[in-house]
Every structure is written in C-alpha cells, then in structure tokens.
Short mmCIF file of C-alpha atoms in Angstrom, two decimals:
data_model
loop_
_atom_site.label_atom_id
_atom_site.label_comp_id
_atom_site.label_asym_id
_atom_site.label_seq_id
_atom_site.Cartn_x
_atom_site.Cartn_y
_atom_site.Cartn_z
CA UNK A 327 62.89 78.85 35.03
CA UNK A 328 61.61 75.53 36.36
CA UNK A 329 63.24 74.04 39.42
CA UNK A 330 64.61 70.53 39.11
CA UNK A 331 62.42 68.25 41.34
CA UNK A 332 65.42 66.01 42.00
CA UNK A 333 67.36 69.00 43.40
CA UNK A 334 64.47 69.92 45.72
CA UNK A 335 64.32 66.36 47.01
CA UNK A 336 68.08 66.30 47.72
CA UNK A 337 67.93 69.64 49.60
CA UNK A 338 65.00 68.44 51.68
CA UNK A 339 66.85 65.26 52.47
CA UNK A 340 69.89 67.27 53.61
CA UNK A 341 67.79 69.55 55.83
CA UNK A 342 65.74 66.82 57.49
CA UNK A 343 68.54 65.24 59.61
CA UNK A 344 69.68 68.70 60.78
CA UNK A 345 66.15 69.68 61.75
CA UNK A 346 65.77 66.46 63.67
CA UNK A 347 69.14 66.95 65.35
CA UNK A 348 68.31 70.50 66.42
CA UNK A 349 64.96 69.42 67.82
CA UNK A 350 66.54 66.49 69.67
CA UNK A 351 69.26 68.73 71.10
CA UNK A 352 66.70 71.19 72.47
CA UNK A 353 64.54 68.44 73.93
CA UNK A 354 67.54 66.96 75.72
CA UNK A 355 68.43 70.39 77.08
CA UNK A 356 64.85 70.70 78.37
CA UNK A 357 65.12 67.33 80.08
CA UNK A 358 68.49 68.13 81.69
CA UNK A 359 67.16 71.51 82.88
CA UNK A 360 64.04 70.04 84.52
CA UNK A 361 63.69 70.53 88.29
CA UNK A 362 64.31 67.45 90.42
CA UNK A 363 60.61 67.21 91.25
CA UNK A 364 59.87 66.31 87.63
CA UNK A 365 62.60 63.87 86.65
CA UNK A 366 64.43 61.00 88.39
CA UNK A 367 68.19 61.57 88.75
CA UNK A 368 68.93 58.44 86.71
CA UNK A 369 67.00 59.80 83.72
CA UNK A 370 68.69 63.19 84.01
CA UNK A 371 72.12 61.56 84.14
CA UNK A 372 71.42 59.50 81.03
CA UNK A 373 70.04 62.51 79.17
CA UNK A 374 73.14 64.45 80.19
CA UNK A 375 75.46 61.80 78.75
CA UNK A 376 73.61 61.83 75.41
CA UNK A 377 73.44 65.64 75.36
CA UNK A 378 77.17 65.92 75.93
CA UNK A 379 77.92 63.64 72.98
CA UNK A 380 75.72 65.83 70.79
CA UNK A 381 77.40 69.01 72.02
CA UNK A 382 80.75 67.75 70.78
CA UNK A 383 79.42 68.07 67.18
CA UNK A 384 77.17 71.08 67.78
CA UNK A 385 77.54 74.55 66.25
CA UNK A 386 78.76 77.45 68.38
CA UNK A 387 75.26 78.98 68.46
CA UNK A 388 73.83 75.71 69.77
CA UNK A 389 76.40 75.53 72.57
CA UNK A 390 75.67 79.15 73.49
CA UNK A 391 71.95 78.36 73.59
CA UNK A 392 72.58 75.30 75.79
CA UNK A 393 74.87 77.16 78.19
CA UNK A 394 72.43 80.06 78.64
CA UNK A 395 69.55 77.65 79.15
CA UNK A 396 71.49 75.89 81.93
CA UNK A 397 72.70 79.04 83.74
CA UNK A 398 69.86 79.08 86.31
CA UNK A 399 69.65 75.31 86.81
CA UNK A 400 71.11 73.68 89.91
CA UNK A 401 70.63 70.04 88.95
CA UNK A 402 72.29 69.88 85.52
CA UNK A 403 74.98 67.17 85.20
CA UNK A 404 78.27 68.72 86.19
CA UNK A 405 80.17 67.02 83.37
CA UNK A 406 78.00 68.94 80.90
CA UNK A 407 78.58 72.19 82.83
CA UNK A 408 82.34 71.64 82.96
CA UNK A 409 82.47 71.00 79.22
CA UNK A 410 80.48 74.14 78.42
CA UNK A 411 82.57 76.09 80.90
CA UNK A 412 85.69 75.18 78.93
CA UNK A 413 84.25 76.03 75.52
CA UNK A 414 84.89 79.45 73.97
CA UNK A 415 84.33 82.41 76.28
CA UNK A 416 81.20 83.32 74.26
CA UNK A 417 79.70 79.97 75.30
CA UNK A 418 81.09 79.86 78.83
CA UNK A 419 80.89 83.44 80.14
CA UNK A 420 77.40 83.56 81.68
CA UNK A 421 77.64 80.00 82.95
CA UNK A 422 80.96 80.69 84.71
CA UNK A 423 79.72 83.95 86.18
CA UNK A 424 76.33 82.81 87.43
CA UNK A 425 75.72 79.07 87.60
CA UNK A 426 75.59 77.92 91.22
CA UNK A 427 75.99 74.22 90.51
CA UNK A 428 79.67 74.57 89.68
CA UNK A 429 81.59 73.82 92.87
CA UNK A 430 85.20 74.53 93.89
CA UNK A 431 86.59 71.47 92.11
CA UNK A 432 84.74 72.29 88.89
CA UNK A 433 85.91 75.90 88.89
CA UNK A 434 89.50 74.95 89.65
CA UNK A 435 89.41 72.31 86.91
CA UNK A 436 88.23 74.91 84.40
CA UNK A 437 90.69 77.58 85.60
CA UNK A 438 93.68 75.31 85.11
CA UNK A 439 92.67 74.32 81.59
CA UNK A 440 91.19 77.43 80.01
CA UNK A 441 92.05 81.02 79.10
CA UNK A 442 92.59 84.26 81.05
CA UNK A 443 89.14 85.39 79.85
CA UNK A 444 87.63 82.36 81.59
CA UNK A 445 89.53 83.36 84.75
CA UNK A 446 88.04 86.86 84.53
CA UNK A 447 84.54 85.40 84.21
CA UNK A 448 85.03 83.15 87.24
CA UNK A 449 86.43 86.08 89.22
CA UNK A 450 83.09 87.86 88.70
CA UNK A 451 81.14 85.14 90.53
CA UNK A 452 79.07 86.27 93.48
CA UNK A 453 81.12 84.17 95.93
CA UNK A 454 84.72 82.99 95.56
CA UNK A 455 85.84 80.35 98.10
CA UNK A 456 89.49 80.14 99.25
CA UNK A 457 90.54 77.30 96.93
CA UNK A 458 89.24 79.15 93.85
CA UNK A 459 91.01 82.33 94.98
CA UNK A 460 94.19 80.27 95.41
CA UNK A 461 93.97 79.08 91.81
CA UNK A 462 93.24 82.58 90.49
CA UNK A 463 96.36 83.80 92.29
CA UNK A 464 98.44 80.87 91.00
CA UNK A 465 97.40 81.70 87.43
CA UNK A 466 98.59 85.26 88.01
CA UNK A 467 96.30 86.97 85.48
CA UNK A 468 96.19 90.46 86.96
CA UNK A 469 92.78 91.62 85.60
CA UNK A 470 91.12 88.54 87.13
CA UNK A 471 92.97 89.14 90.42
CA UNK A 472 91.81 92.77 90.47
CA UNK A 473 88.20 91.63 90.08
CA UNK A 474 88.68 89.06 92.83
CA UNK A 475 90.15 91.64 95.22
CA UNK A 476 87.25 94.04 94.64
CA UNK A 477 84.74 91.40 95.68
CA UNK A 478 83.68 91.40 99.32
CA UNK A 479 82.61 87.79 98.97
CA UNK A 480 85.98 86.46 97.94
CA UNK A 481 87.87 84.66 100.69
CA UNK A 482 91.65 84.67 100.37
CA UNK A 483 93.96 82.29 102.24
CA UNK A 484 97.12 83.45 104.00
CA UNK A 485 99.33 81.65 101.50
CA UNK A 486 97.60 83.48 98.66
CA UNK A 487 98.05 86.78 100.51
CA UNK A 488 101.76 86.00 100.64
CA UNK A 489 101.76 85.51 96.86
CA UNK A 490 99.64 88.60 96.25
CA UNK A 491 102.01 90.72 98.33
CA UNK A 492 104.87 89.50 96.15
CA UNK A 493 102.83 90.14 93.00
CA UNK A 494 102.21 93.71 94.13
CA UNK A 495 105.98 94.31 93.94
CA UNK A 496 105.66 94.44 90.15
CA UNK A 497 102.03 95.65 90.12
CA UNK A 498 101.98 98.51 92.61
CA UNK A 499 98.34 99.40 91.90
CA UNK A 500 97.37 96.18 93.71
CA UNK A 501 98.70 97.61 97.00
CA UNK A 502 95.63 99.81 97.54
CA UNK A 503 93.32 96.84 97.03
CA UNK A 504 95.32 94.59 99.33
CA UNK A 505 95.51 97.15 102.15
CA UNK A 506 91.71 97.24 102.30
CA UNK A 507 91.35 93.46 102.57
CA UNK A 508 90.50 91.96 105.95
CA UNK A 509 93.06 89.22 105.31
CA UNK A 510 95.97 91.69 105.19
CA UNK A 511 98.34 91.20 108.15
CA UNK A 512 100.84 93.69 109.65
CA UNK A 513 103.67 91.60 108.21
CA UNK A 514 102.27 91.89 104.71
CA UNK A 515 101.57 95.60 105.10
CA UNK A 516 104.92 96.55 106.65
CA UNK A 517 106.77 94.69 103.89
CA UNK A 518 104.60 96.17 101.14
CA UNK A 519 105.25 99.65 102.59
CA UNK A 520 108.58 99.82 100.79
CA UNK A 521 107.08 99.82 97.28
CA UNK A 522 103.71 101.47 98.02
CA UNK A 523 102.74 104.96 96.92
CA UNK A 524 102.50 107.83 99.41
CA UNK A 525 98.76 107.43 100.11
CA UNK A 526 99.10 103.70 100.73
CA UNK A 527 102.16 104.25 102.94
CA UNK A 528 100.20 106.64 105.11
CA UNK A 529 97.34 104.17 105.40
CA UNK A 530 99.73 101.34 106.28
CA UNK A 531 101.36 103.35 109.06
CA UNK A 532 98.03 104.45 110.50
CA UNK A 533 96.22 101.11 110.18
CA UNK A 534 98.81 98.42 110.81
CA UNK A 535 101.30 99.82 113.32
CA UNK A 536 100.95 98.53 116.89
CA UNK A 537 102.30 99.49 120.31
CA UNK A 538 103.45 95.93 121.31
CA UNK A 539 102.43 96.65 124.94
CA UNK A 540 101.34 93.06 125.51
CA UNK A 541 104.62 91.66 124.18
CA UNK A 542 106.61 93.96 126.44
CA UNK A 543 104.49 93.01 129.45
CA UNK A 544 104.67 89.25 128.86
CA UNK A 545 108.37 89.09 127.90
CA UNK A 546 109.81 91.92 129.99
CA UNK A 547 111.56 89.66 132.51
CA UNK A 548 113.42 87.77 129.76
CA UNK A 549 115.72 90.73 129.17
CA UNK A 550 117.27 90.14 132.61
CA UNK A 551 117.72 86.43 131.87
CA UNK A 552 119.37 87.18 128.53
CA UNK A 553 121.67 89.75 130.12
CA UNK A 554 122.71 87.26 132.81
CA UNK A 555 123.71 84.89 129.97
CA UNK A 556 125.76 87.65 128.36
CA UNK A 557 123.38 87.86 125.40
CA UNK A 558 125.11 84.74 124.09
CA UNK A 559 122.10 83.22 122.30
CA UNK A 560 121.71 84.89 118.86
CA UNK A 561 118.10 83.75 118.42
CA UNK A 562 117.05 85.30 121.72
CA UNK A 563 119.01 88.46 120.99
CA UNK A 564 117.41 88.96 117.57
CA UNK A 565 113.92 88.25 118.86
CA UNK A 566 114.24 90.67 121.78
CA UNK A 567 115.28 93.39 119.32
CA UNK A 568 111.62 93.57 118.33
CA UNK A 569 110.28 93.63 121.89
CA UNK A 570 112.69 95.94 123.73
CA UNK A 571 111.08 99.08 125.13
CA UNK A 572 113.96 101.53 124.66
CA UNK A 573 114.81 102.49 121.10
CA UNK A 574 118.13 104.33 121.25
CA UNK A 575 121.35 102.40 121.66
CA UNK A 576 122.87 103.83 124.86
CA UNK A 577 126.00 101.71 124.56
CA UNK A 578 126.73 103.12 121.09
CA UNK A 579 127.40 106.57 122.57
CA UNK A 580 130.54 105.23 124.26
CA UNK A 581 131.97 104.23 120.87
CA UNK A 582 130.65 107.20 118.90
CA UNK A 583 132.38 110.53 118.21
CA UNK A 584 129.04 112.16 119.03
CA UNK A 585 127.49 112.58 122.46
CA UNK A 586 123.95 111.97 121.22
CA UNK A 587 121.80 111.18 118.22
CA UNK A 588 120.87 114.86 118.07
CA UNK A 589 124.53 115.86 117.80
CA UNK A 590 125.10 113.37 114.98
CA UNK A 591 122.18 114.87 113.05
CA UNK A 592 123.43 118.41 113.64
CA UNK A 593 126.83 117.44 112.22
CA UNK A 594 125.19 115.80 109.21
CA UNK A 595 123.14 118.95 108.61
CA UNK A 596 126.31 121.05 108.45
CA UNK A 597 128.46 118.64 106.46
CA UNK A 598 125.87 116.68 104.47
CA UNK A 599 124.85 113.11 105.11
CA UNK A 600 127.69 110.73 104.27
CA UNK A 601 127.92 106.96 104.50
CA UNK A 602 129.82 107.26 107.81
CA UNK A 603 127.42 109.77 109.35
CA UNK A 604 124.43 107.70 108.23
CA UNK A 605 125.97 104.64 109.89
CA UNK A 606 126.52 106.60 113.11
CA UNK A 607 122.93 107.84 113.09
CA UNK A 608 121.78 104.24 112.65
CA UNK A 609 123.97 102.98 115.52
CA UNK A 610 122.78 105.71 117.89
CA UNK A 611 119.17 105.10 116.86
CA UNK A 612 119.53 101.41 117.74
CA UNK A 613 119.08 99.99 114.26
CA UNK A 614 121.31 97.87 112.05
CA UNK A 615 123.35 99.41 109.20
CA UNK A 616 121.18 97.72 106.54
CA UNK A 617 118.02 99.16 108.11
CA UNK A 618 119.54 102.63 108.46
CA UNK A 619 120.67 102.56 104.83
CA UNK A 620 117.20 101.53 103.64
CA UNK A 621 115.48 104.26 105.65
CA UNK A 622 117.93 107.06 104.84
CA UNK A 623 117.89 106.32 101.10
CA UNK A 624 114.16 105.76 100.79
CA UNK A 625 112.83 108.21 98.15
CA UNK A 626 109.43 108.62 99.78
CA UNK A 627 110.75 109.72 103.16
CA UNK A 628 107.91 108.40 105.32
CA UNK A 629 110.36 106.06 107.02
CA UNK A 630 112.38 109.12 108.13
CA UNK A 631 109.34 110.35 110.06
CA UNK A 632 109.03 106.93 111.72
CA UNK A 633 112.73 106.94 112.67
CA UNK A 634 112.58 110.40 114.24
CA UNK A 635 109.36 109.75 116.16
CA UNK A 636 110.51 106.34 117.40
CA UNK A 637 113.80 107.70 118.75
CA UNK A 638 112.16 110.61 120.56
CA UNK A 639 113.68 113.31 118.35
CA UNK A 640 111.97 116.69 118.52
CA UNK A 641 110.25 117.84 115.34
CA UNK A 642 112.98 120.34 114.40
CA UNK A 643 115.43 117.43 114.20
CA UNK A 644 113.17 115.87 111.60
CA UNK A 645 113.75 118.99 109.47
CA UNK A 646 117.49 118.94 110.19
CA UNK A 647 117.81 115.32 109.10
CA UNK A 648 115.71 116.08 106.02
CA UNK A 649 118.03 118.95 105.09
CA UNK A 650 121.09 116.78 105.79
CA UNK A 651 119.74 114.39 103.12
CA UNK A 652 119.69 117.36 100.71
CA UNK A 653 115.92 117.38 100.43
CA UNK A 654 113.99 120.67 100.33
CA UNK A 655 112.16 121.52 103.54
CA UNK A 656 110.84 124.96 102.47
CA UNK A 657 109.82 126.65 99.23
CA UNK A 658 110.15 130.07 100.80
CA UNK A 659 110.64 131.71 104.20
CA UNK A 660 108.28 129.96 106.58
CA UNK A 661 106.53 128.04 103.76
CA UNK A 662 107.04 124.28 103.98
CA UNK A 663 107.74 122.23 100.90
CA UNK A 664 104.70 119.96 100.17
CA UNK A 665 106.84 116.81 100.32
CA UNK A 666 108.32 117.70 103.69
CA UNK A 667 104.95 118.88 104.97
CA UNK A 668 103.50 115.43 104.24
CA UNK A 669 106.39 113.75 106.09
CA UNK A 670 105.97 116.11 109.03
CA UNK A 671 102.27 115.26 109.20
CA UNK A 672 103.08 111.57 109.53
CA UNK A 673 105.56 112.41 112.30
CA UNK A 674 102.83 114.34 114.14
CA UNK A 675 100.14 111.68 113.71
CA UNK A 676 102.10 108.62 114.86
CA UNK A 677 102.47 107.83 118.53
CA UNK A 678 105.94 107.11 119.87
CA UNK A 679 104.96 103.55 120.81
CA UNK A 680 103.61 102.71 117.35
CA UNK A 681 106.56 104.35 115.62
CA UNK A 682 108.92 102.30 117.77
CA UNK A 683 107.11 99.08 116.92
CA UNK A 684 107.22 99.90 113.22
CA UNK A 685 110.92 100.77 113.33
CA UNK A 686 111.76 97.69 115.37
CA UNK A 687 109.77 95.46 113.05
CA UNK A 688 111.62 96.83 110.03
CA UNK A 689 114.94 96.42 111.81
CA UNK A 690 114.12 92.84 112.78
CA UNK A 691 112.71 91.80 109.40
CA UNK A 692 115.32 93.55 107.24
CA UNK A 693 118.38 92.56 109.24
CA UNK A 694 117.71 89.26 111.00
CA UNK A 695 118.13 87.24 107.78
CA UNK A 696 121.55 88.67 107.04
CA UNK A 697 124.76 86.72 107.67
CA UNK A 698 122.92 83.43 107.38
CA UNK A 699 124.67 80.35 106.16
CA UNK A 700 123.56 79.13 102.71
CA UNK A 701 120.58 76.82 102.92
CA UNK A 702 121.50 73.14 102.62
CA UNK A 703 118.95 71.76 100.16
CA UNK A 704 119.13 68.38 101.91
CA UNK A 705 118.28 69.93 105.28
CA UNK A 706 114.51 69.65 105.60
CA UNK A 707 114.30 71.92 108.66
CA UNK A 708 116.37 74.63 106.97
CA UNK A 709 114.24 74.48 103.85
CA UNK A 710 111.07 74.69 105.90
CA UNK A 711 112.39 77.75 107.74
CA UNK A 712 113.25 79.35 104.42
CA UNK A 713 109.69 78.82 103.17
CA UNK A 714 107.89 80.10 106.25
CA UNK A 715 110.16 82.85 107.61
CA UNK A 716 108.57 86.32 107.41
CA UNK A 717 111.93 88.04 107.82
CA UNK A 718 113.54 86.03 105.02
CA UNK A 719 110.67 86.83 102.69
CA UNK A 720 110.80 90.52 103.60
CA UNK A 721 114.56 90.73 103.01
CA UNK A 722 114.22 88.92 99.68
CA UNK A 723 111.44 91.18 98.44
CA UNK A 724 112.92 94.46 99.66
CA UNK A 725 116.54 93.78 98.68
CA UNK A 726 116.03 91.28 95.88
CA UNK A 727 117.53 88.41 97.85
CA UNK A 728 119.05 87.58 101.23
CA UNK A 729 122.35 89.37 101.29
CA UNK A 730 125.51 88.81 103.23
CA UNK A 731 127.83 91.38 104.75
#
C-alpha cells in the first residue's frame, strides 16, 4: 500500500521542531556544564536563564538527563540546580545527594518546599551543616533523620538536639543513635534515660554520669552562707540540692518512724511497698516525693540501682528493696533472676559519687519545676525561662507537663 506523500511531509514537519529543541537543550546543558576556564560567567548565566525556560516545558527524561549531567559541575547556575532539585525525586535524587554547588540556603529552600523523599536524598549528602540539620529536624521525617544521625559528617546544633530528644520520646529507636552523637549532653541523656531501653540506659549511666567534684569544691562554702540565712532563698536551696555532698536526709530521721533508711526498707520488705513506705524511703534518701515515686515505679529498675548506690546502701538492701516492690530476685535457690542480675550489675559498676550525681540531677530536674506559678504570657522573662529551662523541659517530657502538688 502506497504511503501518502502529504502525510510523510506533515510527520516530518512535526518531528523537526522537536529534534531542534532536543539538540538545543543538550547544547545549552553543555554550555552550562563547561568549566570556568572555558566560558565567561556572563555567558554561563545567560545560557542558564534560557535553559531553565526550556526545562519548564521539557519531558521528564530530559530533566533527568540534565540533572545527571550537572551532578559533578560546581559552576552551574544555582537557580537551575534549585529548580531541578525540586522536580520529581527521579530527577532530583542524584543532584541532591551529590552536587557540591548547592549551599545551605539552596538545600533549606528545597527542603521546605519538597517531599519527604527529597529530605531523605539530602540527608544522604556527604556533609550536612548545622542549618540543614536544623531544617531536617524541623520537618520531622524520621527516615531522613535516621540517615542524618548515622552520618559522621552531619553537624547538629544544641537546639536541634533538644528537639531530637523530644522526638525520641515517641521514636525510642532514635535513642541509641542520639547517645552515640558527640553533641549529646548529660542533660539530654539523663532525661532520655526514662524512655530508653535497657541497653541504652546502661550506656547512659556509664557514659554520662559525673562525680561533680569540681562543683562541690567551688561551691562548698556557700552551704554555710545559706544555712546562716536559714535556707530562706528557694533558688539557692534548689540549686544546692544538686551540689550537696551528702545524699541521705539526716533531719528526716527525726520525723520518721524508722531509725534509718535500712530499717524503712526492711519494713517494706516484710509488709510490701506502699505509698506511705515509698514516701518514707524517699524522705530518708534525701529525694522529693515526685522523684521517689518515679524511681520506685520505674518498670526497668535501673534507677533503683542508682538510688541504692547513691545512698550508700549495701548490696543486700538492693535485693530487699527489689523484693519489697514485688519483683523476682531469684529463679531458684541461689540463682538470680536475669532482670535483677542486670540491675545488680549496674549497682556494682557505678561509683558512689557518680550515682549520687545522677540521683541528685534527677531529683533537681524532676522536682524543681513543681509548685511553680502559671506562666504569665505577657511576662517576657518568665516565657524565656520556660523556653530555656532544662528542668522544666525534663519535667514536661517525663510527666507529660509541669505538674502541681
């Protein structure tokens, strides 16, 4: 069957503009990708403007070709790179992962206007500066954050570490990654302890507890000054709770039905731990009721080991307190229960000084934000304190909000 010559001419006419367009597009890409030694910056800029206009009407395959061609270039116009970086992930992926011309502002611009898949691609970059990490955290896409945390060339600000610690409350698997970061502070770790798994708790206690020797040495004389003032200043009193050398509350014995912390634990072992006996143990141990309640109801039990070591209790009192809480200490005569054995190991490994610091930090951070007056939203200083206070943040995260007695 003969082909209509008119039809052939019309098809050729339809193909010719597309062939010319494709050729022009590739030539412009070549020009934009040239090294600076071969093309003046003015010419590259003009070529980039024309190329970008063509990319608006290009096919997906053409944009993919352009993006891949520009991945290794360091002089390509950034407007072109930003546009390609915001196209579909098929176009943008390699460019976002590898192109070194994209700076912090470009990456943040793209992150705020694109998809979670784009965030994952950016998180795989060789280096992630603080501002880009901040934006990744603000977006809150957990897979991208996981990739960011695994990178040893990502640099995370303290404010982002605050947010990541809070995010780990609902994503506990992030705790292990955060503990290994150099940016993790004792405040972050000791707060995160309360929702971490047993391996992470052990690492936190071993890595982040301190002996506060320098604080005691520098501030030791202030205890006498505070005593001479009758401990009338609440701010001083709360602050010195963290620094004081002695852990047990000697004055509490005068008001207690028990002659010692040991006697209170012995009674609890016989009768079972009640709310009243738990409160007495907390008073004699020198901690606030809210701290005692948190420790004595903690399912993991590592905090029990810290309490016993910090207060100088012998190891058999650790077992007695454990039994008083109706938790199994043995699975047979002389055979320790694996859960208790793990708690006992933490007791053995921690020094008294570090256990005391940990216990005092918990007591300070969990209790010092209680009984506060409601924040006046018009009070700038009060609002600022609310934003920056470590103890307020800890109480909010651990208890779900700052409570009042």
